[in-house]
Coordinates of C-alpha atoms and ligand atoms in Angstrom, one line a residue:
X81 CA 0.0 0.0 0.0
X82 CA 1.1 3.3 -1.3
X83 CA 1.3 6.1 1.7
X84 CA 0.0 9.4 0.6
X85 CA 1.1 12.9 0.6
X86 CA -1.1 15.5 0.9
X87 CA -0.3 19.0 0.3
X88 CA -2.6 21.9 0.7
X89 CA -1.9 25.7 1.3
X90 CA -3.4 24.9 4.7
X91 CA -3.0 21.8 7.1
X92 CA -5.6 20.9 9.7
X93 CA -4.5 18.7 12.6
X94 CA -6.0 15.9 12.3
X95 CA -6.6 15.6 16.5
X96 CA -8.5 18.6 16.7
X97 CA -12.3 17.8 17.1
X98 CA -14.7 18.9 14.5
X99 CA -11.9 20.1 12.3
X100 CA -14.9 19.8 8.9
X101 CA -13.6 20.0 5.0
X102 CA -10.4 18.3 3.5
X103 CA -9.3 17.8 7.2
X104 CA -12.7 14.3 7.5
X105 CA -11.8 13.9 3.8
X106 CA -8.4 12.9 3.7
X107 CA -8.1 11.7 7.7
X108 CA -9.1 8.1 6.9
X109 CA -6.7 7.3 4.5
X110 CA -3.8 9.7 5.9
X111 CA -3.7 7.4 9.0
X112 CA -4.6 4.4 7.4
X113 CA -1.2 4.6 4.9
X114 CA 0.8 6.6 7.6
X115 CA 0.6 9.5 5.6
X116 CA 2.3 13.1 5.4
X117 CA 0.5 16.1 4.9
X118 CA 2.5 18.8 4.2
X119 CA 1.7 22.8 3.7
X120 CA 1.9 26.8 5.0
X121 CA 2.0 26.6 8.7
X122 CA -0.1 29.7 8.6
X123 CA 3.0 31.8 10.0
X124 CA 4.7 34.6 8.6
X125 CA 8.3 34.4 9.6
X126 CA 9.8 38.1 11.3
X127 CA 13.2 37.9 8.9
X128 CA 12.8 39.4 5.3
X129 CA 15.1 36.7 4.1
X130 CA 13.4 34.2 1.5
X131 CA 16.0 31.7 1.1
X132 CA 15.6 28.1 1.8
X133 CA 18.3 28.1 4.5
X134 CA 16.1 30.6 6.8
X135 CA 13.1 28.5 6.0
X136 CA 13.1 25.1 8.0
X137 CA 10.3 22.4 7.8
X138 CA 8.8 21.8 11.4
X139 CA 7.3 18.6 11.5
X140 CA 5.2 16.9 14.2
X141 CA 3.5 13.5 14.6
X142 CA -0.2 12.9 15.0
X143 CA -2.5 9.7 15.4
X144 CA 0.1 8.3 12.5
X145 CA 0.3 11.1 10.5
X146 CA 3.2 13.0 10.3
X147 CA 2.4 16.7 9.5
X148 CA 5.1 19.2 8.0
X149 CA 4.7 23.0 7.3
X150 CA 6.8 25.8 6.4
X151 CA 6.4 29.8 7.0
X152 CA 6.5 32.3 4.4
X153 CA 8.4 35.7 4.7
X154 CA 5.9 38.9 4.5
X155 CA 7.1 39.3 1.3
X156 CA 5.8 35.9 -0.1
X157 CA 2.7 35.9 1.9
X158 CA 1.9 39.4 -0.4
X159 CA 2.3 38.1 -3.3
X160 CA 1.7 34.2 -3.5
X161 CA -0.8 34.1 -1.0
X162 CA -2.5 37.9 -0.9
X163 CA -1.6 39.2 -4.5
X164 CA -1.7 36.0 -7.0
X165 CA -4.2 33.1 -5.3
X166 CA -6.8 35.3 -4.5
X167 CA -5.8 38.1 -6.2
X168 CA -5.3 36.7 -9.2
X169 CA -6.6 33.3 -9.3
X170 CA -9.5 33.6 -7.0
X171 CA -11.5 36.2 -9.1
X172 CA -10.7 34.7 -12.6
X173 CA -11.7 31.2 -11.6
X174 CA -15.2 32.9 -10.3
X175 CA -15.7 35.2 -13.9
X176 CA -14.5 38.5 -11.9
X177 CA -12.0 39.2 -14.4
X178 CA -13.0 43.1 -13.1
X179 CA -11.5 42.4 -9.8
X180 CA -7.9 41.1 -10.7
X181 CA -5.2 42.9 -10.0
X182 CA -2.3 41.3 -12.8
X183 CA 0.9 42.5 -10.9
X184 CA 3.7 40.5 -12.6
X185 CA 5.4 40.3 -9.3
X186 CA 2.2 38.4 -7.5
X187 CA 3.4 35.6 -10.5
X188 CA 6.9 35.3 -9.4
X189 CA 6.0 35.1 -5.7
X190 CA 3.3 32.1 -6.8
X191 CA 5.9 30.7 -8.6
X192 CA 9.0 31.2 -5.8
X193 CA 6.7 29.9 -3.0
X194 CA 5.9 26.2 -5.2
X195 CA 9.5 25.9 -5.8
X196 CA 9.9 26.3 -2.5
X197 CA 7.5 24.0 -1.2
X198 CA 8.3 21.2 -4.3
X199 CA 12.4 21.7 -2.4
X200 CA 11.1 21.2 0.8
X201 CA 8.8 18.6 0.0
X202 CA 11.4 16.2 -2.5
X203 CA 13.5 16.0 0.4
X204 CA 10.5 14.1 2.5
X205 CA 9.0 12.1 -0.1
X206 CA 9.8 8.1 -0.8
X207 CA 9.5 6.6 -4.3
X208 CA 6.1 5.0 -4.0
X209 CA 4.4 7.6 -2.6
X210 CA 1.0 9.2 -3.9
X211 CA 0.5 12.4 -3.7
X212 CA -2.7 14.4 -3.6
X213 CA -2.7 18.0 -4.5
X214 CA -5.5 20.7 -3.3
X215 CA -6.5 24.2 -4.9
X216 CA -5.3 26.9 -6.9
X217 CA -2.4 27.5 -4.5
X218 CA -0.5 24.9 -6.2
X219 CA -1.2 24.9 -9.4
X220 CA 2.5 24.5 -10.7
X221 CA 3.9 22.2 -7.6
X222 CA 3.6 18.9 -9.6
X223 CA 5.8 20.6 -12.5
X224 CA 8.6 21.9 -10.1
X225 CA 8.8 18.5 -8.7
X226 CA 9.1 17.1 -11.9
X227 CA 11.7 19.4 -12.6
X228 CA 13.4 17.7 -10.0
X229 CA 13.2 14.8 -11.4
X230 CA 9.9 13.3 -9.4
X231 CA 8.2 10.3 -10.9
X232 CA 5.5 10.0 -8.5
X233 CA 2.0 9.9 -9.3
X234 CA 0.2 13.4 -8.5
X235 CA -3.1 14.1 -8.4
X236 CA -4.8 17.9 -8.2
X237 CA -7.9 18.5 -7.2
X238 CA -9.4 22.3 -8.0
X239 CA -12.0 23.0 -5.4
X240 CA -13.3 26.1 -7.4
X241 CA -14.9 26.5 -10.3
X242 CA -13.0 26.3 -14.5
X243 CA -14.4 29.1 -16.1
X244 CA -14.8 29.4 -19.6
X245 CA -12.1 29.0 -22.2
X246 CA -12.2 32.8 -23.1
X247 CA -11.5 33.6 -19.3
X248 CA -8.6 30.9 -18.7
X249 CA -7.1 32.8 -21.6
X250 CA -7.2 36.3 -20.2
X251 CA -4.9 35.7 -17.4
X252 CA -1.0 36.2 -18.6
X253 CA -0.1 33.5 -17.5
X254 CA -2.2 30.8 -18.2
X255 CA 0.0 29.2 -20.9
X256 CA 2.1 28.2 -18.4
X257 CA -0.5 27.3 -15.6
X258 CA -1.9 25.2 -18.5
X259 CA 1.3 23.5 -19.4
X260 CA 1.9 23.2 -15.9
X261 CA -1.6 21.0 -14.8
X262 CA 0.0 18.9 -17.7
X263 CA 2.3 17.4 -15.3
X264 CA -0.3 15.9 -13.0
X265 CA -1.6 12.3 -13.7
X266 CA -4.9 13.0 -12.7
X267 CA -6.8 16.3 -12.4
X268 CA -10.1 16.3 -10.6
X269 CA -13.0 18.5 -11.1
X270 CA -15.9 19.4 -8.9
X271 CA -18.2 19.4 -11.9
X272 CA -19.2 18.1 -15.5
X273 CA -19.8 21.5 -16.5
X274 CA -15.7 22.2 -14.9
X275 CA -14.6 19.1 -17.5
X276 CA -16.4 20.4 -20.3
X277 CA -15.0 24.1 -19.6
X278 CA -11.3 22.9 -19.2
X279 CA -11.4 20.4 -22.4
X280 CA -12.3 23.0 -24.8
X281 CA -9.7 25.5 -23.3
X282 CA -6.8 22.9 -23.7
X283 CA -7.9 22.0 -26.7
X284 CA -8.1 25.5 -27.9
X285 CA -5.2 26.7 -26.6
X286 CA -3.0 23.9 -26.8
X287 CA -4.2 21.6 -29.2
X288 CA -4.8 18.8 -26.9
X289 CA -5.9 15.4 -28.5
X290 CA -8.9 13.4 -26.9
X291 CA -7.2 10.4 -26.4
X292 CA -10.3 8.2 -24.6
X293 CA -12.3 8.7 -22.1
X294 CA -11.3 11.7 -20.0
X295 CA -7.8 11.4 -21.3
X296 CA -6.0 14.3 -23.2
X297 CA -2.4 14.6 -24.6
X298 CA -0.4 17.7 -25.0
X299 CA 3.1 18.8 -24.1
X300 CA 3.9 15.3 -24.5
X301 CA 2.2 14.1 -21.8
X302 CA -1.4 12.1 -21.1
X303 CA -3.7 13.8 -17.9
X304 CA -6.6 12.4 -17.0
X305 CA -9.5 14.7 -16.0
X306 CA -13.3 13.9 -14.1
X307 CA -15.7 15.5 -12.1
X308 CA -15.3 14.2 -8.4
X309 CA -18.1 16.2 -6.5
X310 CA -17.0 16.9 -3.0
X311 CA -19.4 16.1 -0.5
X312 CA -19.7 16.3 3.4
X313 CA -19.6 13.2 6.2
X314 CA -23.5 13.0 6.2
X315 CA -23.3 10.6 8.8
X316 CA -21.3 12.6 11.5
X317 CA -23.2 15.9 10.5
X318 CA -26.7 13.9 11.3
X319 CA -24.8 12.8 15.0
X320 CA -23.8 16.4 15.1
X321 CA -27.2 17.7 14.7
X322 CA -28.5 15.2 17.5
X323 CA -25.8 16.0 19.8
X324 CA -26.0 18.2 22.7
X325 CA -24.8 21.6 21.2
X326 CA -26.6 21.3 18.1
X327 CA -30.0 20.3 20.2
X328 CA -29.4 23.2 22.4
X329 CA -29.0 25.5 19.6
X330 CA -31.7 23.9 17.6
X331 CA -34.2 24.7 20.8
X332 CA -33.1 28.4 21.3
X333 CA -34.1 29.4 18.2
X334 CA -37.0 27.7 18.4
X335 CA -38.2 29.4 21.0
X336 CA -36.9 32.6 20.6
X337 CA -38.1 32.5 16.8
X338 CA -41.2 30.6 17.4
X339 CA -43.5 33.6 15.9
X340 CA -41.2 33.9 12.8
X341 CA -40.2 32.2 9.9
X342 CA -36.7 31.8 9.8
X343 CA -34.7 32.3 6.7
X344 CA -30.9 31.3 6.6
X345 CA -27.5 32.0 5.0
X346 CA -24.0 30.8 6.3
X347 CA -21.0 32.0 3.9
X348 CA -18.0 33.5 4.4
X349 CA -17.9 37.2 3.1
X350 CA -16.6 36.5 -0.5
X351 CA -18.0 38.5 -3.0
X352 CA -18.4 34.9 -5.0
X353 CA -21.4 34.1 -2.5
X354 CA -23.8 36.7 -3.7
X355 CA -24.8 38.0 -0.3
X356 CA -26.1 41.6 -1.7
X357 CA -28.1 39.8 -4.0
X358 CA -29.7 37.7 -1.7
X359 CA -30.2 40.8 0.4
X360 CA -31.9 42.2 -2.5
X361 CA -33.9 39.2 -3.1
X362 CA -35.0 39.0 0.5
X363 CA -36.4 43.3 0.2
X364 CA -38.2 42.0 -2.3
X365 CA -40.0 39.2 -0.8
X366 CA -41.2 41.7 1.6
X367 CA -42.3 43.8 -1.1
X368 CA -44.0 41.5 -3.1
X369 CA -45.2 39.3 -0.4
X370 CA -46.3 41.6 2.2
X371 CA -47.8 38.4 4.2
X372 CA -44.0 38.1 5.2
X373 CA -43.8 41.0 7.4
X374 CA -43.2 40.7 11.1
X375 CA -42.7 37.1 10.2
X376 CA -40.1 36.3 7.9
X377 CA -36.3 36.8 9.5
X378 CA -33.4 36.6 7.4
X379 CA -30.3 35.7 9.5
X380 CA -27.2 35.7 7.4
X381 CA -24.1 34.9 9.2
X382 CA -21.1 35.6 7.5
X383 CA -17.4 34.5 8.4
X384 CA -14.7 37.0 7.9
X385 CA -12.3 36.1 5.3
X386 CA -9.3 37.4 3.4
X387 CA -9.7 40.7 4.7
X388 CA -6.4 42.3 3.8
X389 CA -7.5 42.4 0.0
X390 CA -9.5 45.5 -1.0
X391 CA -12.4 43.9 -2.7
X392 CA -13.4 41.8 0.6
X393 CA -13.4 45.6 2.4
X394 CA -15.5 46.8 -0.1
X395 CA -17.8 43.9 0.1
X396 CA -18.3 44.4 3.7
X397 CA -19.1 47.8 3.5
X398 CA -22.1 47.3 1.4
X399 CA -23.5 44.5 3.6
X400 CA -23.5 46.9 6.3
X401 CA -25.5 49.7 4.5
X402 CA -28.0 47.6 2.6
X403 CA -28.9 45.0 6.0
X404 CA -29.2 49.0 7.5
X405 CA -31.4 50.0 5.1
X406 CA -34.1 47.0 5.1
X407 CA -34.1 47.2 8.7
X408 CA -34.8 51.0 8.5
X409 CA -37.4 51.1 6.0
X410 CA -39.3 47.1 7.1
X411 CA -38.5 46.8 10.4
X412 CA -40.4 47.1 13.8
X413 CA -40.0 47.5 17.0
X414 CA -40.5 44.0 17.7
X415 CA -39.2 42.8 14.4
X416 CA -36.1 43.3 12.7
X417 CA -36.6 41.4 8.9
X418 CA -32.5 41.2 8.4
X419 CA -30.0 39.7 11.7
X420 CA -26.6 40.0 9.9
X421 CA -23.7 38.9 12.2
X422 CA -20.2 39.1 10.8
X423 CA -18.7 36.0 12.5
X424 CA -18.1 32.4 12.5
X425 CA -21.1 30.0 14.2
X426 CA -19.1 27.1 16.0
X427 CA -19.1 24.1 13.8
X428 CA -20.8 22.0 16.7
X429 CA -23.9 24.7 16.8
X430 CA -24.3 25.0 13.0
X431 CA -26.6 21.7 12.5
X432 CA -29.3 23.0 14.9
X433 CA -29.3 26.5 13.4
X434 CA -29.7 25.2 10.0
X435 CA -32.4 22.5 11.1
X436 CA -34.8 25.5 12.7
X437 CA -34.5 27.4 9.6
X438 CA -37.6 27.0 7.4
X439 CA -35.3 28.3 4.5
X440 CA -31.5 28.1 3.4
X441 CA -30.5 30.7 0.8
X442 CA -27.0 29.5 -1.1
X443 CA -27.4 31.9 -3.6
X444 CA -23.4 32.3 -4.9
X445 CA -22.9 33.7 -8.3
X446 CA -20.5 31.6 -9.2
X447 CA -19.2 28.5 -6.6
X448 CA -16.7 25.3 -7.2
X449 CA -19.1 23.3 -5.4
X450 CA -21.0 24.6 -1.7
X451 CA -20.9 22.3 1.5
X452 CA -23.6 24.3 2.8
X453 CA -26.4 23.1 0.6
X454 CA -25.0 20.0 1.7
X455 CA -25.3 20.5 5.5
X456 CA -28.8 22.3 5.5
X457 CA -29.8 19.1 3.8
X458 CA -28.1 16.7 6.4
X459 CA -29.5 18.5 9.1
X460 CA -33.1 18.2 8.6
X461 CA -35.9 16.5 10.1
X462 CA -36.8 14.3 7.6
X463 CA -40.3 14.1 8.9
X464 CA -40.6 18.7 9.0
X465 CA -37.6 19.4 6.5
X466 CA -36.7 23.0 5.5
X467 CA -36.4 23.9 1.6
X468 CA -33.0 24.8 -0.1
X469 CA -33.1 27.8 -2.2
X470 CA -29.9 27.3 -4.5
X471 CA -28.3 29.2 -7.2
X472 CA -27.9 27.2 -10.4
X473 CA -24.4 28.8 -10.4
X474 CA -23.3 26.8 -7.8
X475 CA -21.1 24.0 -9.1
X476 CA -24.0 21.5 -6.5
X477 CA -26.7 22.5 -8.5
X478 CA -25.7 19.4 -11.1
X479 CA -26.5 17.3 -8.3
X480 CA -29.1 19.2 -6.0
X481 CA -31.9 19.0 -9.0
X482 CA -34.4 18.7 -6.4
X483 CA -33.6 22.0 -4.3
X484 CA -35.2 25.2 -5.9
X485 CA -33.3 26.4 -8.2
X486 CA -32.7 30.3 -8.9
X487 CA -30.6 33.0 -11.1
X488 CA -29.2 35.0 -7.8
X489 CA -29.0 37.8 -10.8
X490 CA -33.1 37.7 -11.0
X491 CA -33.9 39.6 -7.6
X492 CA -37.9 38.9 -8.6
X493 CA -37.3 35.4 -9.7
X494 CA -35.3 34.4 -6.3
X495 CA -37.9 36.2 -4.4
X496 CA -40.4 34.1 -6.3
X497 CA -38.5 31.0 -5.1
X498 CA -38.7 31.5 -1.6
X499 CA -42.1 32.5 -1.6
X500 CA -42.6 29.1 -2.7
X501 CA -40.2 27.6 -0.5
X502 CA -41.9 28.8 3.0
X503 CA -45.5 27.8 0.9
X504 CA -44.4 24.6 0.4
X505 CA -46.7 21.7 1.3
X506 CA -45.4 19.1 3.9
X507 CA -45.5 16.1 1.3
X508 CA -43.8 17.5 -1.4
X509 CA -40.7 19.1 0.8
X510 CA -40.6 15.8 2.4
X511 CA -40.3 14.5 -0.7
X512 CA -37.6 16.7 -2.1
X513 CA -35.9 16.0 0.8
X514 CA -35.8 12.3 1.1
X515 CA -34.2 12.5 -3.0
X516 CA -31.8 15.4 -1.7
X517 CA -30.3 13.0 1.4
X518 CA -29.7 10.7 -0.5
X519 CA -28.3 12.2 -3.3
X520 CA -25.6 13.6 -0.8
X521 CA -25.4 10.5 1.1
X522 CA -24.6 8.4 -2.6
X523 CA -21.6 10.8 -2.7
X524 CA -20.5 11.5 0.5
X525 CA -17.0 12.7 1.5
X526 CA -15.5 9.4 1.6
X527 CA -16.8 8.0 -2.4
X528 CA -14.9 11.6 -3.1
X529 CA -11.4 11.0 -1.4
X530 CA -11.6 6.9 -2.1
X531 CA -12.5 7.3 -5.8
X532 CA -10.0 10.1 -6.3
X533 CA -7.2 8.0 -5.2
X534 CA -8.2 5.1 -6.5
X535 CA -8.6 6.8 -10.2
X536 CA -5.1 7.9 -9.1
X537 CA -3.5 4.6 -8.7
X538 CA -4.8 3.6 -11.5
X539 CA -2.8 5.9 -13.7
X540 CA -0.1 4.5 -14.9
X541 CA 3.5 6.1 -13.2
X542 CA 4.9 9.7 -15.0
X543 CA 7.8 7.7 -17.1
X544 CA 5.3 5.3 -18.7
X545 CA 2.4 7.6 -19.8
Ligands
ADQ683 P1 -15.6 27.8 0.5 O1 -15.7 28.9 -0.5 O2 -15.0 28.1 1.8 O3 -14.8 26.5 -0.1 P2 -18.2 26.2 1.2 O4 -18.1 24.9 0.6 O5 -19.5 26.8 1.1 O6 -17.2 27.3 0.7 O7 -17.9 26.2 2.8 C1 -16.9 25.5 3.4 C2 -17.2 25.3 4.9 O8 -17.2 26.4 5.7 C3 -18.6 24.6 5.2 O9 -18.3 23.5 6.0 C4 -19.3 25.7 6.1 O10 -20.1 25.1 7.1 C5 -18.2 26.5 6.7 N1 -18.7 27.9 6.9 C6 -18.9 28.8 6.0 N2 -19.3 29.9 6.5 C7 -19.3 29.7 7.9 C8 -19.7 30.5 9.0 N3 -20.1 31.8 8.8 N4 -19.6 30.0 10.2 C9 -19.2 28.7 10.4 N5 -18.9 27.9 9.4 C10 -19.0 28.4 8.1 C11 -14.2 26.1 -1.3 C12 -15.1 26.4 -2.6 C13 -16.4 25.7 -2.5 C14 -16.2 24.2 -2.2 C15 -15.3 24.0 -1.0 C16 -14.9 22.5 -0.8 O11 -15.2 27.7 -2.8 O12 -17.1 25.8 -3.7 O13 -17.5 23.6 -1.9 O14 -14.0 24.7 -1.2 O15 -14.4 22.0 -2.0

């Protein structure tokens, strides 16, 4: 049995409770094969000095996993981290071609941080490991350990979205991103729409020969691409929405919302989530539906994130006016329509407040996939379930047919939609729901990592292809 290496911008520790995403994704078969995770320790280092010599792996041991990180100077942190992955990267992959900021040096820190990180890594890594790649951090890691003359199989997964061909091509550099995915074995997709998306651009832009199934060849090499939907441990979220915080929670809401409707968003604040939209959406429910007032509560919880780049500042400021606003013009004095709290909910409390919520709105513009929709589904009472209002822009829409479905661009439509949603007889949301569950429960979290890796092993080893 192979071991694996995982490498992600971001480690979790594995021994932390509740830890949620890749962390319950790649656990399993990280202990099972003794397994290394390697990635940014989340530190920036005091000295200015970027050379490898100032930069020392730290590595620790945990439950059979051996984890190993690195710092970055400030410098790198600006522009690999800040200035090219979600500067850069984060806003193409989501259409915002408006929002990126090409600074030619963001492309050389991306770029010095991967060598780095292939260096450090080559030196840990044993001739039959796998390794397992994550997100647009690392786009060029597998062809700087190549360069260095690594025959491993690698595998990439993108958790965001491919945009179209047109899009790829606007970024300067995506020649060389492109040639670079070339020297993975296996890239995985969170969607069919993702495959479709990244086949025409290679084989616009580089020519690349269909070859079978899922297989191209360019730059003299064959990648294999799929759509591996990510999906959530359905079982543990049901346990967590029976267990004592998330009963707890699930009660006080209850009771202090028991004359309301309640309406629900979790996100964090990206402007990919379409938060001002749903805003929007939810003025005009009131406006259109005036049956809704003094009844229907929105409460919208969203997570800080990224807030040292300008268009997550902006974001926030226009949360705060227009959640002002539609409490100044609808509100009462014992009602307030919109409850906007800019914070993280404990992951432990989550399943309770999504399971007294009549009404989930995951209404991104554009999203890779969206656990959310997931875990609003996982944490219903199958017997009373709550609707999901989802955006067909969300890479789950392919598989959440059953939700209702909305353009978050159509503020009527959307409104429309959740009109219908907190109308919606108990037989046919049962319904729904019962086809939802086990749509997510088909492709859980685990059919994602095991059939990943076992596509993976499948490919035959970098000299031979
Ligand atoms: P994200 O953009 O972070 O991830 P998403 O999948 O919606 O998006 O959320 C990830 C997790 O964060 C969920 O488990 C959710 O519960 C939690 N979360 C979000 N906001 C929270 C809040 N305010 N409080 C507490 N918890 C919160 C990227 C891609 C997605 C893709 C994932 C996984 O952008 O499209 O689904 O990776 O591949």
């Amino acid at each position: 049995m192979s071991r694996l290496v995982v490498v992600s911008n971001r480690i979790a520790d594995p021994r932390k409770a509740a830890a949620g995403g890749l962390a319950v994704a790649v656990k399993e078969s990280l202990q099972r094969t003794g397994g290394l995770w390697f990635g940014w320790s989340g530190k920036i280092r005091d000295t200015p000095d970027s050379s490898p010599e100032h930069n020392d792996v730290q590595i620790q041991t945990a439950h059979n996993v051996t984890l190993a990180t690195v710092d970055l100077s400030q410098q790198d942190y600006d522009s690999y981290y800040l200035g090219y992955a979600n500067g850069v990267l984060w806003p193409v992959f989501h259409y915002r071609l408006d929002l990126a900021n090409f600074d030619t040096r963001f492309a050389a820190g991306y770029r010095r941080v991967n060598q780095m990180f292939a260096r450090k890594l080559k030196a840990l890594l044993k001739p039959d490991d796998v390794i397992w790649v994550h997100d647009y951090h690392l786009i060029p890691l597998a062809a700087e350990l190549r360069a260095m003359g690594c025959s491993n199989r690698i595998g990439f997964f993108l958790h965001i979205p491919v945009p179209p061909p047109l899009i790829m091509a606007a970024l300067p550099e995506h020649e060389w991103l492109m040639r670079s995915l070339f020297a993975y074995d296996l890239v995985g997709l969170q969607t069919e729409a993702d495959v479709t998306h990244f086949t025409h651009y290679v084989e616009a832009e580089a020519n690349a020969q269909p070859i079978g199934t899922n297989e191209l060849r360019a730059f003299n090499r064959t990648l294999r691409v799929g759509a591996y939907p990510i999906g959530i441990d359905v079982d543990e979220f049901e346990a967590l929405a029976n267990g004592k915080e998330g009963r707890d929670m699930f009660a006080r809401m209850r009771e202090e919302y028991s004359r309301r409707r309640l309406l629900l968003g979790v996100d964090r604040l990206d402007y990919s989530k379409g938060l001002p939209q749903r805003v929007h959406a939810f003025r005009e429910l009131l406006a259109n539906y005036p049956e809704n007032r003094n009844s229907a509560t929105l409460i919208q919880i969203a997570s800080p994130s990224r807030e040292n780049v300008d268009a997550y500042e902006v974001l926030r400021r226009q949360m705060d006016s227009l959640c002002g606003e539609i409490n100044g013009d609808y509100g009462e004095l014992d009602w307030m329509p919109v409850r906007y709290i800019h914070r993280n909910v404990a992951r432990k409390r989550l399943p309770g407040l999504y399971r007294a919520s009549r009404v989930a709105l995951v209404t991104p513009l554009r999203d890779g996939m969206n656990l959310v929709a997931k875990e609003f589904i996982a944490a219903q009472d199958p017997a009373d379930p709550g609707m999901l209002v989802l955006s067909r822009f969300a890479g789950v829409a392919e598989q959440l047919k059953e939700a209702l479905l909305v353009n978050p661009y159509d503020t009527q439509g959307t409104a429309h939609a959740i009109q219908k949603a907190l109308t919606m007889p108990l037989e046919e949301r049962v319904q729904r729901h019962a086809t939802l569950l086990k749509r997510i429960r088909d492709k859980d979290v685990h059919w994602w990592s095991s059939t990943f890796l076992k596509d993976l092993e499948a490919t035959p080893r970098s000299e031979e292809s």
